[in-house]
Short mmCIF file of C-alpha atoms in Angstrom, two decimals:
data_model
loop_
_atom_site.label_atom_id
_atom_site.label_comp_id
_atom_site.label_asym_id
_atom_site.label_seq_id
_atom_site.Cartn_x
_atom_site.Cartn_y
_atom_site.Cartn_z
CA MET A 1 -12.62 -15.57 4.91
CA SER A 2 -9.80 -13.16 6.46
CA PRO A 3 -7.36 -12.46 3.80
CA PHE A 4 -5.01 -13.34 6.98
CA ASP A 5 -6.65 -17.15 7.13
CA SER A 6 -4.06 -18.75 4.66
CA THR A 7 -0.83 -20.33 5.12
CA ILE A 8 1.97 -20.71 3.79
CA ASP A 9 3.23 -23.28 1.59
CA LEU A 10 6.85 -24.16 2.78
CA SER A 11 7.50 -26.14 0.24
CA ARG A 12 8.21 -22.84 -1.89
CA THR A 13 10.72 -21.97 0.54
CA ARG A 14 13.24 -23.37 2.87
CA ASP A 15 12.54 -24.71 6.16
CA ARG A 16 11.38 -21.83 9.05
CA ASP A 17 11.94 -24.89 11.59
CA GLN A 18 15.49 -25.74 11.21
CA ARG A 19 17.54 -25.57 14.00
CA THR A 20 21.34 -25.85 14.92
CA ASP A 21 22.12 -28.17 18.23
CA GLY A 22 19.02 -27.04 19.29
CA PHE A 23 18.63 -23.27 18.40
CA LEU A 24 16.26 -21.55 15.78
CA ASP A 25 18.51 -20.70 12.46
CA ASN A 26 17.95 -16.51 12.39
CA TYR A 27 19.39 -16.75 8.67
CA VAL A 28 17.75 -13.66 6.31
CA GLY A 29 14.26 -13.52 5.63
CA HIS A 30 13.37 -17.22 7.56
CA ARG A 31 9.88 -15.65 9.11
CA ALA A 32 8.77 -14.69 5.57
CA LYS A 33 10.25 -13.19 2.38
CA ILE A 34 7.61 -10.23 0.82
CA GLY A 35 8.46 -9.80 -3.21
CA VAL A 36 7.22 -6.17 -3.29
CA ILE A 37 6.85 -4.69 -7.05
CA ILE A 38 7.08 -0.86 -7.66
CA PRO A 39 7.88 1.80 -10.25
CA SER A 40 10.96 2.61 -11.75
CA THR A 41 10.58 6.17 -10.79
CA ASN A 42 8.79 6.03 -6.73
CA ILE A 43 11.51 6.58 -4.44
CA SER A 44 9.05 6.19 -1.13
CA VAL A 45 7.77 2.42 -0.68
CA GLU A 46 11.66 1.10 0.18
CA TYR A 47 12.01 3.62 2.39
CA ASP A 48 8.78 2.88 4.50
CA CYS A 49 9.45 -0.56 4.17
CA GLN A 50 12.75 -0.45 5.49
CA GLN A 51 11.36 1.17 8.54
CA ILE A 52 9.28 -1.85 8.82
CA ILE A 53 11.50 -5.05 9.32
CA PRO A 54 10.49 -7.62 12.16
CA ARG A 55 13.59 -9.80 13.16
CA GLY A 56 13.44 -12.52 10.47
CA VAL A 57 11.74 -11.12 7.87
CA VAL A 58 12.55 -9.40 4.11
CA TRP A 59 11.35 -7.50 2.02
CA ASN A 60 12.74 -8.17 -2.08
CA PHE A 61 12.08 -5.11 -4.60
CA ALA A 62 11.29 -4.96 -8.15
CA ARG A 63 11.19 -2.39 -10.28
CA PHE A 64 9.12 -1.69 -13.49
CA PHE A 65 9.99 0.42 -15.77
CA ILE A 66 8.52 3.62 -16.41
CA GLU A 67 8.98 5.48 -19.76
CA HIS A 68 6.01 8.36 -19.28
CA PRO A 69 6.80 9.63 -16.29
CA ASN A 70 4.70 13.03 -16.79
CA LEU A 71 1.56 13.15 -14.93
CA SER A 72 0.89 16.58 -15.74
CA ASP A 73 -2.59 15.87 -16.63
CA ASP A 74 -5.42 13.72 -17.28
CA LYS A 75 -4.07 12.91 -20.69
CA ASN A 76 -0.38 12.31 -19.66
CA PHE A 77 -1.12 10.08 -16.64
CA VAL A 78 -3.51 7.83 -18.22
CA GLN A 79 -0.96 7.66 -20.65
CA PHE A 80 1.48 6.89 -17.58
CA LEU A 81 -0.80 3.77 -16.35
CA GLU A 82 -1.10 2.23 -20.01
CA LEU A 83 2.57 1.89 -20.33
CA LEU A 84 3.46 0.55 -16.94
CA ARG A 85 1.07 -1.95 -17.49
CA GLY A 86 3.52 -3.67 -20.37
CA THR A 87 6.56 -3.38 -17.91
CA VAL A 88 5.04 -5.34 -14.21
CA PRO A 89 4.74 -8.97 -15.65
CA ASP A 90 8.44 -8.95 -16.01
CA ALA A 91 9.43 -7.33 -12.67
CA VAL A 92 6.92 -10.03 -11.20
CA ARG A 93 8.61 -12.42 -13.17
CA ASP A 94 12.60 -11.48 -12.45
CA VAL A 95 11.41 -11.29 -8.00
CA LEU A 96 9.27 -14.85 -8.29
CA THR A 97 13.19 -16.43 -9.42
CA CYS A 98 13.91 -15.34 -5.27
CA LYS A 99 11.15 -17.66 -4.21
CA PRO A 100 8.52 -14.86 -1.97
CA ASP A 101 6.50 -16.24 -0.17
CA HIS A 102 4.24 -12.98 -0.04
CA MET A 103 3.91 -10.55 -3.61
CA MET A 104 2.93 -6.88 -2.84
CA MET A 105 2.25 -3.95 -5.03
CA GLY A 106 4.31 -1.11 -4.27
CA MET A 107 1.91 0.89 -6.47
CA SER A 108 -1.43 2.26 -6.00
CA ALA A 109 -3.22 3.86 -9.03
CA GLU A 110 -3.57 0.70 -11.02
CA THR A 111 -5.33 -1.26 -8.29
CA PHE A 112 -8.36 1.69 -7.51
CA TRP A 113 -8.34 2.42 -11.34
CA GLY A 114 -12.29 1.31 -12.81
CA GLY A 115 -13.66 0.77 -8.82
CA VAL A 116 -13.60 -2.40 -7.49
CA GLU A 117 -14.20 -4.62 -10.76
CA GLY A 118 -10.84 -2.64 -11.98
CA ASN A 119 -9.15 -3.88 -8.83
CA ASP A 120 -10.44 -7.22 -9.18
CA GLY A 121 -9.50 -7.29 -12.62
CA PHE A 122 -6.04 -6.24 -11.26
CA VAL A 123 -6.20 -8.48 -9.18
CA ASP A 124 -6.28 -11.41 -11.38
CA HIS A 125 -3.65 -10.74 -13.93
CA ILE A 126 -1.60 -10.47 -11.56
CA GLN A 127 -2.48 -13.55 -9.40
CA GLN A 128 -2.25 -15.12 -12.70
CA LEU A 129 1.53 -13.92 -13.42
CA CYS A 130 3.37 -14.83 -10.12
CA GLY A 131 0.71 -18.33 -9.17
CA ASP A 132 -0.61 -19.13 -5.93
CA ILE A 133 0.82 -17.47 -3.39
CA GLY A 134 -0.92 -14.24 -1.42
CA LEU A 135 -0.72 -11.27 -2.80
CA THR A 136 -1.41 -7.16 -1.56
CA THR A 137 -2.71 -4.18 -3.00
CA GLY A 138 -2.87 -0.70 -2.31
CA ALA A 139 -7.03 -0.46 -2.42
CA ASN A 140 -7.04 -4.27 -0.89
CA ALA A 141 -4.81 -3.46 2.05
CA VAL A 142 -6.30 -0.11 3.05
CA ILE A 143 -9.76 -1.71 2.93
CA SER A 144 -8.71 -5.06 5.41
CA ALA A 145 -7.09 -1.72 7.48
CA ILE A 146 -10.20 -0.17 7.57
CA GLU A 147 -11.65 -3.31 8.74
CA ALA A 148 -9.88 -4.11 11.50
CA TYR A 149 -10.70 -0.07 13.20
CA GLN A 150 -13.74 -1.41 12.35
CA SER A 151 -13.12 -4.43 13.97
CA VAL A 152 -12.94 -2.69 17.68
CA GLY A 153 -15.62 -0.69 17.64
CA HIS A 154 -14.66 1.97 14.88
CA GLY A 155 -18.10 3.29 13.14
CA ILE A 156 -15.80 3.94 9.84
CA LYS A 157 -18.76 5.49 7.15
CA ASN A 158 -17.69 8.47 5.89
CA ILE A 159 -13.66 8.93 4.30
CA ALA A 160 -11.66 11.61 3.60
CA VAL A 161 -8.98 10.96 0.97
CA LEU A 162 -5.76 12.26 -0.14
CA GLY A 163 -2.97 11.74 -2.51
CA PRO A 164 -0.78 12.59 -5.35
CA TYR A 165 -3.22 12.03 -8.29
CA GLN A 166 -4.95 13.92 -11.01
CA PRO A 167 -8.29 14.64 -11.16
CA ILE A 168 -9.24 11.50 -13.47
CA GLY A 169 -7.06 9.20 -10.65
CA ASP A 170 -9.15 11.18 -8.01
CA LYS A 171 -12.33 10.19 -9.69
CA ASN A 172 -11.41 6.58 -10.24
CA VAL A 173 -10.45 6.68 -6.35
CA ARG A 174 -13.30 7.96 -5.43
CA LYS A 175 -15.59 5.40 -7.24
CA PHE A 176 -13.71 2.46 -5.77
CA PHE A 177 -14.71 3.57 -2.34
CA GLU A 178 -18.18 4.29 -2.63
CA GLU A 179 -18.53 1.28 -4.65
CA SER A 180 -16.32 -0.11 -1.49
CA GLY A 181 -19.82 0.78 0.73
CA PHE A 182 -18.06 3.98 1.88
CA ASN A 183 -19.21 7.49 2.30
CA VAL A 184 -16.04 9.97 0.63
CA LYS A 185 -16.76 13.80 2.49
CA HIS A 186 -13.18 14.41 0.19
CA VAL A 187 -10.94 13.76 -2.23
CA ALA A 188 -8.01 16.27 -2.36
CA GLY A 189 -6.23 15.72 -5.40
CA LEU A 190 -2.48 17.10 -5.45
CA LYS A 191 -1.79 17.02 -9.13
CA ALA A 192 1.69 16.09 -8.60
CA ASP A 193 3.77 17.17 -12.29
CA ASN A 194 5.54 13.73 -12.54
CA ALA A 195 5.68 10.23 -11.15
CA THR A 196 9.30 11.09 -9.49
CA ASP A 197 7.84 14.33 -7.74
CA ALA A 198 4.68 12.41 -7.02
CA ILE A 199 6.02 13.61 -3.18
CA ALA A 200 5.29 16.92 -3.99
CA LEU A 201 2.92 18.35 -1.92
CA THR A 202 2.61 21.39 -4.63
CA PRO A 203 -0.18 22.69 -6.83
CA GLU A 204 -3.51 23.71 -5.68
CA PHE A 205 -2.58 23.56 -2.37
CA GLY A 206 0.85 26.19 -2.55
CA GLY A 207 3.19 23.68 -1.23
CA GLN A 208 1.69 23.12 2.38
CA GLY A 209 2.34 20.21 4.07
CA VAL A 210 0.53 17.21 4.68
CA MET A 211 -0.80 18.34 8.33
CA ASP A 212 -2.31 20.86 6.36
CA VAL A 213 -3.70 19.03 3.91
CA VAL A 214 -5.29 17.29 6.30
CA LYS A 215 -6.92 20.21 8.11
CA GLN A 216 -8.99 21.39 4.90
CA ILE A 217 -10.47 17.45 4.08
CA ASP A 218 -10.84 16.76 8.17
CA GLY A 219 -14.10 17.64 9.94
CA ASP A 220 -17.04 16.31 12.79
CA ASP A 221 -18.52 14.22 9.42
CA VAL A 222 -15.03 11.92 8.82
CA ASP A 223 -14.76 9.10 10.41
CA ALA A 224 -11.11 8.30 8.88
CA ILE A 225 -8.66 10.22 6.64
CA ILE A 226 -6.85 7.85 3.96
CA GLN A 227 -3.72 8.70 1.85
CA VAL A 228 -3.19 7.06 -1.11
CA GLY A 229 -0.50 6.86 -3.42
CA THR A 230 2.83 5.09 -2.53
CA ASN A 231 5.22 7.84 -3.70
CA LEU A 232 3.84 10.41 -1.00
CA SER A 233 5.36 9.10 1.76
CA THR A 234 2.98 9.70 5.11
CA ALA A 235 4.69 6.79 7.14
CA ASN A 236 6.06 9.08 9.63
CA ILE A 237 3.52 11.95 10.23
CA PHE A 238 -0.14 9.46 10.38
CA PRO A 239 0.81 8.02 14.20
CA THR A 240 1.38 11.23 14.97
CA LEU A 241 -1.48 12.74 13.03
CA GLU A 242 -3.91 9.80 13.92
CA LYS A 243 -3.45 10.39 17.97
CA TRP A 244 -4.04 14.36 16.80
CA LEU A 245 -7.28 14.08 15.48
CA GLU A 246 -8.61 11.23 17.70
CA LYS A 247 -10.00 9.05 14.38
CA PRO A 248 -7.86 6.23 11.80
CA ALA A 249 -5.23 8.04 9.94
CA ILE A 250 -4.63 4.83 7.21
CA SER A 251 -1.44 5.86 5.31
CA ILE A 252 -1.39 3.13 2.45
CA ASN A 253 2.66 1.99 2.43
CA THR A 254 1.79 1.10 5.77
CA ALA A 255 -0.86 -0.71 5.13
CA CYS A 256 0.99 -2.78 2.59
CA CYS A 257 3.14 -3.27 4.77
CA TRP A 258 0.59 -4.80 7.88
CA HIS A 259 -1.15 -6.45 5.48
CA ALA A 260 1.80 -8.69 3.74
CA LEU A 261 3.56 -8.99 7.07
CA ARG A 262 -0.15 -10.27 8.63
CA ALA A 263 -0.46 -12.03 5.28
CA CYS A 264 2.67 -13.79 6.17
CA GLY A 265 1.80 -14.96 9.65
CA VAL A 266 3.67 -11.83 10.81
CA ASN A 267 1.64 -10.76 13.65
CA ASP A 268 4.81 -8.30 15.56
CA GLN A 269 3.70 -5.28 17.16
CA LEU A 270 5.22 -1.82 16.41
CA ASP A 271 5.25 1.00 18.64
CA GLY A 272 5.33 4.67 16.47
CA LYS A 273 4.01 3.15 12.86
CA GLY A 274 -0.06 3.76 13.78
CA ARG A 275 -2.55 2.29 15.30
CA LEU A 276 -2.49 -1.21 12.56
CA PHE A 277 1.13 -1.98 14.18
CA GLU A 278 0.20 -1.35 17.52
CA GLU A 279 -3.57 -3.02 18.12
CA PHE A 280 -4.47 -5.25 15.27
#
């Protein structure tokens, strides 16, 4: 079943057909209210969401506290994940009070952790917290985006991935995509030192920009470029890269926004945000 087949339970929100003198009221969020859960250190998700605001749609953010922002090595990366698991439920609780139609997780490391089984467990856990409303996660949104491209004839089998993670994070990203049926040709882990600066493209790539990293991982044997890590914002550059490379280039924040909107029945097409929003 498509993730977009479900309909919104109107009893959970205001009347979407409310009219005054025959005209549909254009009040805030009358088409969709989407609750977004993000780490307290994240500075990119809100920025990317606020560039994608169809008429009648609102993004409602809640932050969960990051006690341990140190990501300097595998051990610290694991501790970062372990501690945030205790604060996510409070953020879900808080944003549910605005009665969102749909929930979106503005974090991605946890959604890839443990491969497909790990993502399924994470989804089940969050779904228990937020009830029966729809849920978008980074991992699921990217898979849905790939399937959208495949539906119009793109034979996406071999992929290259870039993100801000340490090697242990890259290992779990590779595991998820390989278990999902893809050949992972490259994973460019940028080894961000801390959660706040995860947008910085530094360590082994010497401060090079996104385009330089993509050049390193792309090739004739790569069908699509995937970017993970929600605090690494590529929403503005990936539409250009997609045209330059003449192959799908999927930014995780863009994929999450697209997935959440389509799940809410908001099918507006937008220019300048890549083929996902222009075509699907």
